[in-house]
Coordinates of C-alpha atoms in Angstrom, one line a residue:
X1 CA -72.3 -82.9 -93.3
X2 CA -68.5 -81.9 -94.8
X3 CA -65.5 -83.8 -95.1
X4 CA -64.4 -82.4 -91.1
X5 CA -67.6 -83.0 -89.2
X6 CA -67.9 -86.8 -91.1
X7 CA -64.7 -88.0 -89.7
X8 CA -65.6 -86.5 -86.2
X9 CA -68.6 -88.3 -86.6
X10 CA -66.0 -91.7 -88.1
X11 CA -63.9 -91.6 -85.1
X12 CA -66.8 -91.1 -82.4
X13 CA -69.0 -93.6 -84.1
X14 CA -71.6 -91.0 -84.3
X15 CA -73.6 -92.3 -87.4
X16 CA -71.4 -91.3 -90.2
X17 CA -72.6 -90.5 -93.6
X18 CA -70.1 -92.3 -95.6
X19 CA -66.7 -93.9 -95.1
X20 CA -63.8 -91.3 -94.9
X21 CA -61.0 -91.0 -97.3
X22 CA -57.6 -90.7 -95.8
X23 CA -56.2 -89.2 -98.4
X24 CA -59.1 -86.8 -99.6
X25 CA -61.0 -86.3 -96.9
X26 CA -58.5 -85.0 -94.4
X27 CA -54.8 -84.1 -93.8
X28 CA -52.9 -87.4 -92.5
X29 CA -49.6 -86.0 -91.2
X30 CA -47.1 -88.6 -90.1
X31 CA -44.2 -87.2 -88.0
X32 CA -43.9 -83.6 -88.4
X33 CA -43.0 -83.0 -85.1
X34 CA -40.0 -84.3 -83.1
X35 CA -38.5 -85.6 -86.5
X36 CA -39.5 -82.2 -88.5
X37 CA -38.1 -82.7 -92.4
X38 CA -35.6 -85.0 -91.8
X39 CA -33.2 -85.8 -94.9
X40 CA -33.3 -89.7 -95.7
X41 CA -30.3 -90.4 -93.1
X42 CA -30.5 -87.5 -90.7
X43 CA -30.9 -86.6 -86.8
X44 CA -34.5 -85.9 -85.0
X45 CA -35.4 -83.7 -81.6
X46 CA -33.4 -86.2 -79.4
X47 CA -30.4 -86.2 -81.4
X48 CA -31.2 -89.9 -82.3
X49 CA -29.7 -90.5 -85.7
X50 CA -32.2 -92.7 -88.1
X51 CA -31.5 -94.3 -91.1
X52 CA -33.7 -95.2 -93.6
X53 CA -34.1 -99.2 -95.4
X54 CA -32.6 -99.2 -98.8
X55 CA -34.7 -102.8 -99.5
X56 CA -37.7 -101.3 -99.1
X57 CA -40.9 -98.8 -97.7
X58 CA -41.1 -98.1 -94.6
X59 CA -40.1 -95.6 -91.8
X60 CA -36.6 -95.2 -91.2
X61 CA -34.8 -97.0 -88.1
X62 CA -32.4 -95.7 -85.3
X63 CA -29.0 -96.0 -86.5
X64 CA -27.8 -99.5 -84.8
X65 CA -24.5 -97.9 -82.6
X66 CA -25.4 -94.5 -82.7
X67 CA -27.3 -94.8 -79.5
X68 CA -27.7 -91.7 -77.5
X69 CA -28.7 -93.5 -74.2
X70 CA -26.0 -96.1 -73.3
X71 CA -26.8 -96.4 -69.5
X72 CA -30.7 -96.3 -68.2
X73 CA -28.8 -95.3 -64.8
X74 CA -27.9 -92.2 -66.8
X75 CA -30.7 -90.8 -68.4
X76 CA -31.0 -87.3 -66.5
X77 CA -27.9 -86.4 -67.9
X78 CA -27.8 -88.6 -71.4
X79 CA -31.1 -87.4 -72.8
X80 CA -31.9 -83.9 -73.8
X81 CA -35.5 -83.0 -74.4
X82 CA -36.6 -80.4 -76.6
X83 CA -37.7 -77.3 -75.8
X84 CA -41.0 -77.4 -77.1
X85 CA -41.5 -73.1 -75.8
X86 CA -38.5 -72.5 -78.4
X87 CA -40.4 -73.9 -81.4
X88 CA -42.0 -71.4 -83.2
X89 CA -44.9 -73.5 -83.8
X90 CA -47.0 -70.5 -85.9
X91 CA -44.2 -70.2 -88.2
X92 CA -44.0 -74.1 -88.9
X93 CA -48.0 -74.2 -89.3
X94 CA -48.0 -71.5 -91.9
X95 CA -45.5 -73.4 -93.8
X96 CA -47.3 -76.9 -93.8
X97 CA -50.7 -74.7 -94.7
X98 CA -52.3 -76.7 -91.9
X99 CA -54.7 -73.7 -90.3
X100 CA -56.4 -73.7 -94.1
X101 CA -59.9 -74.6 -94.3
X102 CA -59.8 -75.4 -90.6
X103 CA -64.1 -75.3 -91.0
X104 CA -64.0 -78.1 -93.4
X105 CA -60.9 -80.2 -93.6
X106 CA -59.7 -81.5 -90.1
X107 CA -56.0 -82.3 -89.4
X108 CA -55.4 -85.8 -88.3
X109 CA -51.8 -86.1 -86.8
X110 CA -49.8 -89.4 -86.4
X111 CA -46.8 -88.9 -84.1
X112 CA -44.8 -91.4 -83.1
X113 CA -41.9 -92.3 -80.8
X114 CA -44.4 -92.9 -77.6
X115 CA -43.4 -93.6 -74.2
X116 CA -42.5 -97.0 -75.3
X117 CA -40.8 -96.4 -78.7
X118 CA -39.0 -93.6 -77.5
X119 CA -37.2 -95.7 -75.2
X120 CA -35.9 -98.2 -77.7
X121 CA -34.9 -95.1 -79.9
X122 CA -32.6 -94.1 -77.6
X123 CA -31.4 -97.2 -76.5
X124 CA -32.2 -99.5 -79.2
X125 CA -34.5 -102.2 -78.5
X126 CA -32.4 -105.0 -76.8
X127 CA -31.1 -102.7 -74.6
X128 CA -34.5 -100.6 -73.6
X129 CA -35.8 -104.1 -72.6
X130 CA -33.2 -105.2 -70.3
X131 CA -33.4 -102.0 -69.0
X132 CA -37.2 -102.4 -68.4
X133 CA -36.3 -105.8 -66.2
X134 CA -32.6 -105.0 -64.8
X135 CA -33.6 -101.4 -63.6
X136 CA -37.2 -101.0 -63.5
X137 CA -36.9 -97.7 -61.6
X138 CA -34.5 -95.7 -63.5
X139 CA -36.9 -96.9 -66.8
X140 CA -40.0 -95.8 -65.0
X141 CA -38.5 -92.1 -64.3
X142 CA -37.3 -92.3 -68.1
X143 CA -40.9 -93.4 -69.1
X144 CA -42.7 -90.8 -66.9
X145 CA -40.4 -87.7 -68.6
X146 CA -41.1 -89.1 -72.0
X147 CA -44.9 -89.0 -70.6
X148 CA -45.2 -85.5 -69.6
X149 CA -43.2 -84.1 -72.7
X150 CA -45.6 -86.0 -74.8
X151 CA -48.6 -84.6 -72.6
X152 CA -47.0 -81.0 -73.7
X153 CA -46.3 -81.7 -77.0
X154 CA -49.4 -82.9 -78.4
X155 CA -50.8 -79.6 -76.4
X156 CA -48.6 -76.9 -78.6
X157 CA -50.3 -79.3 -81.7
X158 CA -53.7 -78.6 -80.6
X159 CA -52.9 -75.0 -79.8
X160 CA -50.9 -73.9 -82.7
X161 CA -51.4 -76.6 -85.5
X162 CA -54.7 -77.0 -85.8
X163 CA -54.9 -81.1 -84.5
X164 CA -58.1 -82.2 -84.6
X165 CA -57.2 -85.7 -84.0
X166 CA -54.0 -87.1 -82.6
X167 CA -53.1 -90.8 -82.7
X168 CA -50.6 -91.4 -80.1
X169 CA -48.0 -94.2 -81.4
X170 CA -46.3 -97.2 -79.5
X171 CA -45.6 -100.0 -81.3
X172 CA -46.5 -102.7 -78.4
X173 CA -46.4 -105.8 -80.9
X174 CA -45.0 -108.1 -83.0
X175 CA -46.9 -110.6 -85.4
X176 CA -47.3 -112.9 -83.1
X177 CA -47.6 -111.4 -79.4
X178 CA -46.9 -108.3 -77.6
X179 CA -43.0 -107.2 -76.5
X180 CA -43.8 -107.4 -73.2
X181 CA -46.5 -109.1 -70.8
X182 CA -49.8 -107.6 -70.2
X183 CA -48.9 -107.3 -66.5
X184 CA -46.2 -104.8 -67.3
X185 CA -47.8 -103.0 -69.9
X186 CA -50.9 -102.4 -67.1
X187 CA -48.6 -101.6 -64.2
X188 CA -46.1 -99.6 -66.2
X189 CA -47.9 -97.8 -69.3
X190 CA -51.5 -98.2 -68.8
X191 CA -52.2 -95.6 -66.3
X192 CA -49.7 -92.6 -68.4
X193 CA -51.7 -93.7 -71.9
X194 CA -54.7 -92.7 -70.1
X195 CA -53.0 -89.4 -68.9
X196 CA -52.4 -88.8 -72.2
X197 CA -55.8 -89.8 -73.9
X198 CA -57.2 -87.1 -70.8
X199 CA -55.1 -84.4 -71.7
X200 CA -56.0 -85.0 -75.3
X201 CA -59.5 -84.9 -74.4
X202 CA -59.4 -82.2 -72.2
X203 CA -58.4 -79.8 -75.4
X204 CA -61.4 -80.7 -77.0
X205 CA -59.5 -83.6 -79.5
X206 CA -59.9 -86.8 -80.9
X207 CA -57.3 -89.4 -79.2
X208 CA -56.2 -92.2 -81.4
X209 CA -53.8 -95.3 -80.2
X210 CA -51.8 -96.7 -82.7
X211 CA -50.1 -99.7 -81.9
X212 CA -49.0 -102.3 -84.7
X213 CA -48.5 -106.1 -84.4
X214 CA -51.3 -108.8 -82.7
X215 CA -51.6 -106.3 -79.3
X216 CA -55.6 -107.5 -79.2
X217 CA -54.6 -108.5 -75.6
X218 CA -54.0 -104.7 -75.2
X219 CA -57.5 -103.2 -77.1
X220 CA -59.4 -103.6 -73.9
X221 CA -57.0 -101.1 -72.1
X222 CA -56.6 -99.1 -74.9
X223 CA -60.4 -98.7 -75.0
X224 CA -60.7 -98.3 -71.0
X225 CA -57.4 -95.3 -71.1
X226 CA -60.2 -93.3 -73.3
X227 CA -59.0 -93.4 -76.6
X228 CA -61.3 -93.0 -79.1
X229 CA -60.3 -95.6 -81.5
X230 CA -57.4 -97.5 -82.2
X231 CA -55.2 -98.2 -85.1
X232 CA -53.6 -100.0 -88.1
X233 CA -55.3 -103.0 -86.5
X234 CA -53.6 -105.3 -88.3
X235 CA -54.7 -109.0 -89.4
X236 CA -52.9 -111.4 -86.8
X237 CA -55.3 -110.1 -84.5
X238 CA -59.1 -111.1 -84.0
X239 CA -60.6 -108.6 -85.4
X240 CA -64.0 -109.7 -85.1
X241 CA -64.4 -110.2 -81.8
X242 CA -62.7 -106.7 -81.0
X243 CA -65.4 -105.1 -83.4
X244 CA -68.4 -107.6 -81.7
X245 CA -67.0 -106.3 -78.4
X246 CA -66.0 -102.3 -79.1
X247 CA -67.2 -101.3 -82.3
X248 CA -70.4 -99.6 -81.2
X249 CA -68.3 -97.0 -79.0
X250 CA -64.7 -97.3 -80.7
X251 CA -63.5 -96.8 -83.8
X252 CA -61.1 -98.8 -86.1
X253 CA -58.3 -97.5 -89.1
X254 CA -56.2 -99.6 -90.8
X255 CA -57.5 -103.4 -91.4
X256 CA -56.4 -104.2 -94.8
X257 CA -54.0 -107.1 -95.2
X258 CA -50.5 -105.0 -96.6
X259 CA -48.2 -108.1 -96.1
X260 CA -50.3 -110.3 -98.4
X261 CA -50.7 -107.3 -100.9
X262 CA -48.0 -105.9 -101.4
X263 CA -46.3 -108.1 -104.0
X264 CA -46.4 -108.0 -107.8
X265 CA -49.2 -110.3 -108.2
X266 CA -52.1 -108.3 -107.0
X267 CA -54.8 -107.5 -108.8
X268 CA -57.0 -104.1 -108.6
X269 CA -60.1 -106.6 -108.3
X270 CA -57.8 -107.7 -105.2
X271 CA -57.7 -104.8 -103.5
X272 CA -61.4 -104.2 -104.4
X273 CA -62.6 -107.7 -103.0
X274 CA -60.3 -106.8 -99.5
X275 CA -61.6 -103.4 -99.3
X276 CA -65.4 -104.9 -99.2
X277 CA -64.1 -107.4 -96.7
X278 CA -62.8 -105.0 -94.5
X279 CA -65.6 -102.1 -94.6
X280 CA -68.0 -104.9 -93.9
X281 CA -66.3 -106.5 -91.2
X282 CA -64.7 -103.2 -89.2
X283 CA -67.2 -100.8 -90.4
X284 CA -70.4 -102.5 -89.5
X285 CA -71.2 -99.5 -86.7
X286 CA -69.7 -97.2 -89.0
X287 CA -66.3 -96.3 -87.2
X288 CA -63.9 -97.6 -89.6
X289 CA -61.2 -95.8 -91.9
X290 CA -59.7 -98.0 -94.5
X291 CA -55.8 -97.0 -94.5
X292 CA -54.7 -97.8 -97.8
X293 CA -51.4 -95.3 -97.7
X294 CA -50.1 -99.0 -96.0
X295 CA -50.5 -100.3 -100.0
X296 CA -48.6 -99.7 -102.6
X297 CA -49.0 -96.2 -104.0
X298 CA -50.0 -97.9 -107.5
X299 CA -53.2 -98.8 -105.3
X300 CA -54.2 -95.6 -104.4
X301 CA -56.4 -94.9 -106.7
X302 CA -58.6 -97.9 -107.4
X303 CA -58.9 -97.2 -103.1
X304 CA -60.0 -94.2 -103.5
X305 CA -62.3 -94.8 -106.5
X306 CA -64.2 -98.2 -104.4
X307 CA -64.4 -96.3 -101.3
X308 CA -66.1 -93.4 -103.0
X309 CA -69.2 -95.9 -103.8
X310 CA -69.2 -96.3 -100.3
X311 CA -70.3 -92.2 -99.9
X312 CA -72.8 -92.6 -102.9
X313 CA -74.7 -95.2 -100.4

């Protein structure tokens, strides 16, 4: 069994032979669509300006005061969707080298700015949530347009960019709860997420739901939408219950307590203990990838060495 086959078996919980190493066993590609090769402070494909944080690691954020969409009622005139047919996908695929070793190395695309995230990237978080409640029809129209766009984008990635796995990103949680009620999620977002998962599967690709924060109230829904797994399964969730309920058919990626570990006092032994704890907890049915890219780079080597031990068992 090669690395690609083992990854597919891991994500579909089908008796993999080892725990995948996400920086060695497959290409983990974050944000290579919609943001392209952005500079530190730059525009994405929708014309949203992003600013990197000077205070620490993490993804850049939309620049305050430079919102593209000021009034949800005017979204059809204000929001310009990228022309996906005009993109030279074959050129990009060759430039990034994603079509090399296709039989043995999988391409795992994590694509940010999903159907919820894109609305607040365009409007700002506060205004997007206000629009959701005060102008629900216009907001839903925008979400529907984004859904159709995302489906077409993912089809392009599969057809031209060698995507084997697509992680659709919509962060629905804070550290303590979801941003919106589960009822609103199920009415507005769940049917569209199911269409996205179905479209990915129709192309023979694995569909993963990426959703940060405390979203355990929604994980049943992610599984019902047809997603094959969930990342990054942060420790603020009831992971034991979720694995017990879904682990035999639904994979997990992440789970490392990055907020506690990314401090100067953390030792390599702390990292080893955390890896063993999470592999035992989240990987007991076989469907688990430790997402150690969430940790500080100084820990990457020890993570890779420790994960390799599980390959030899």
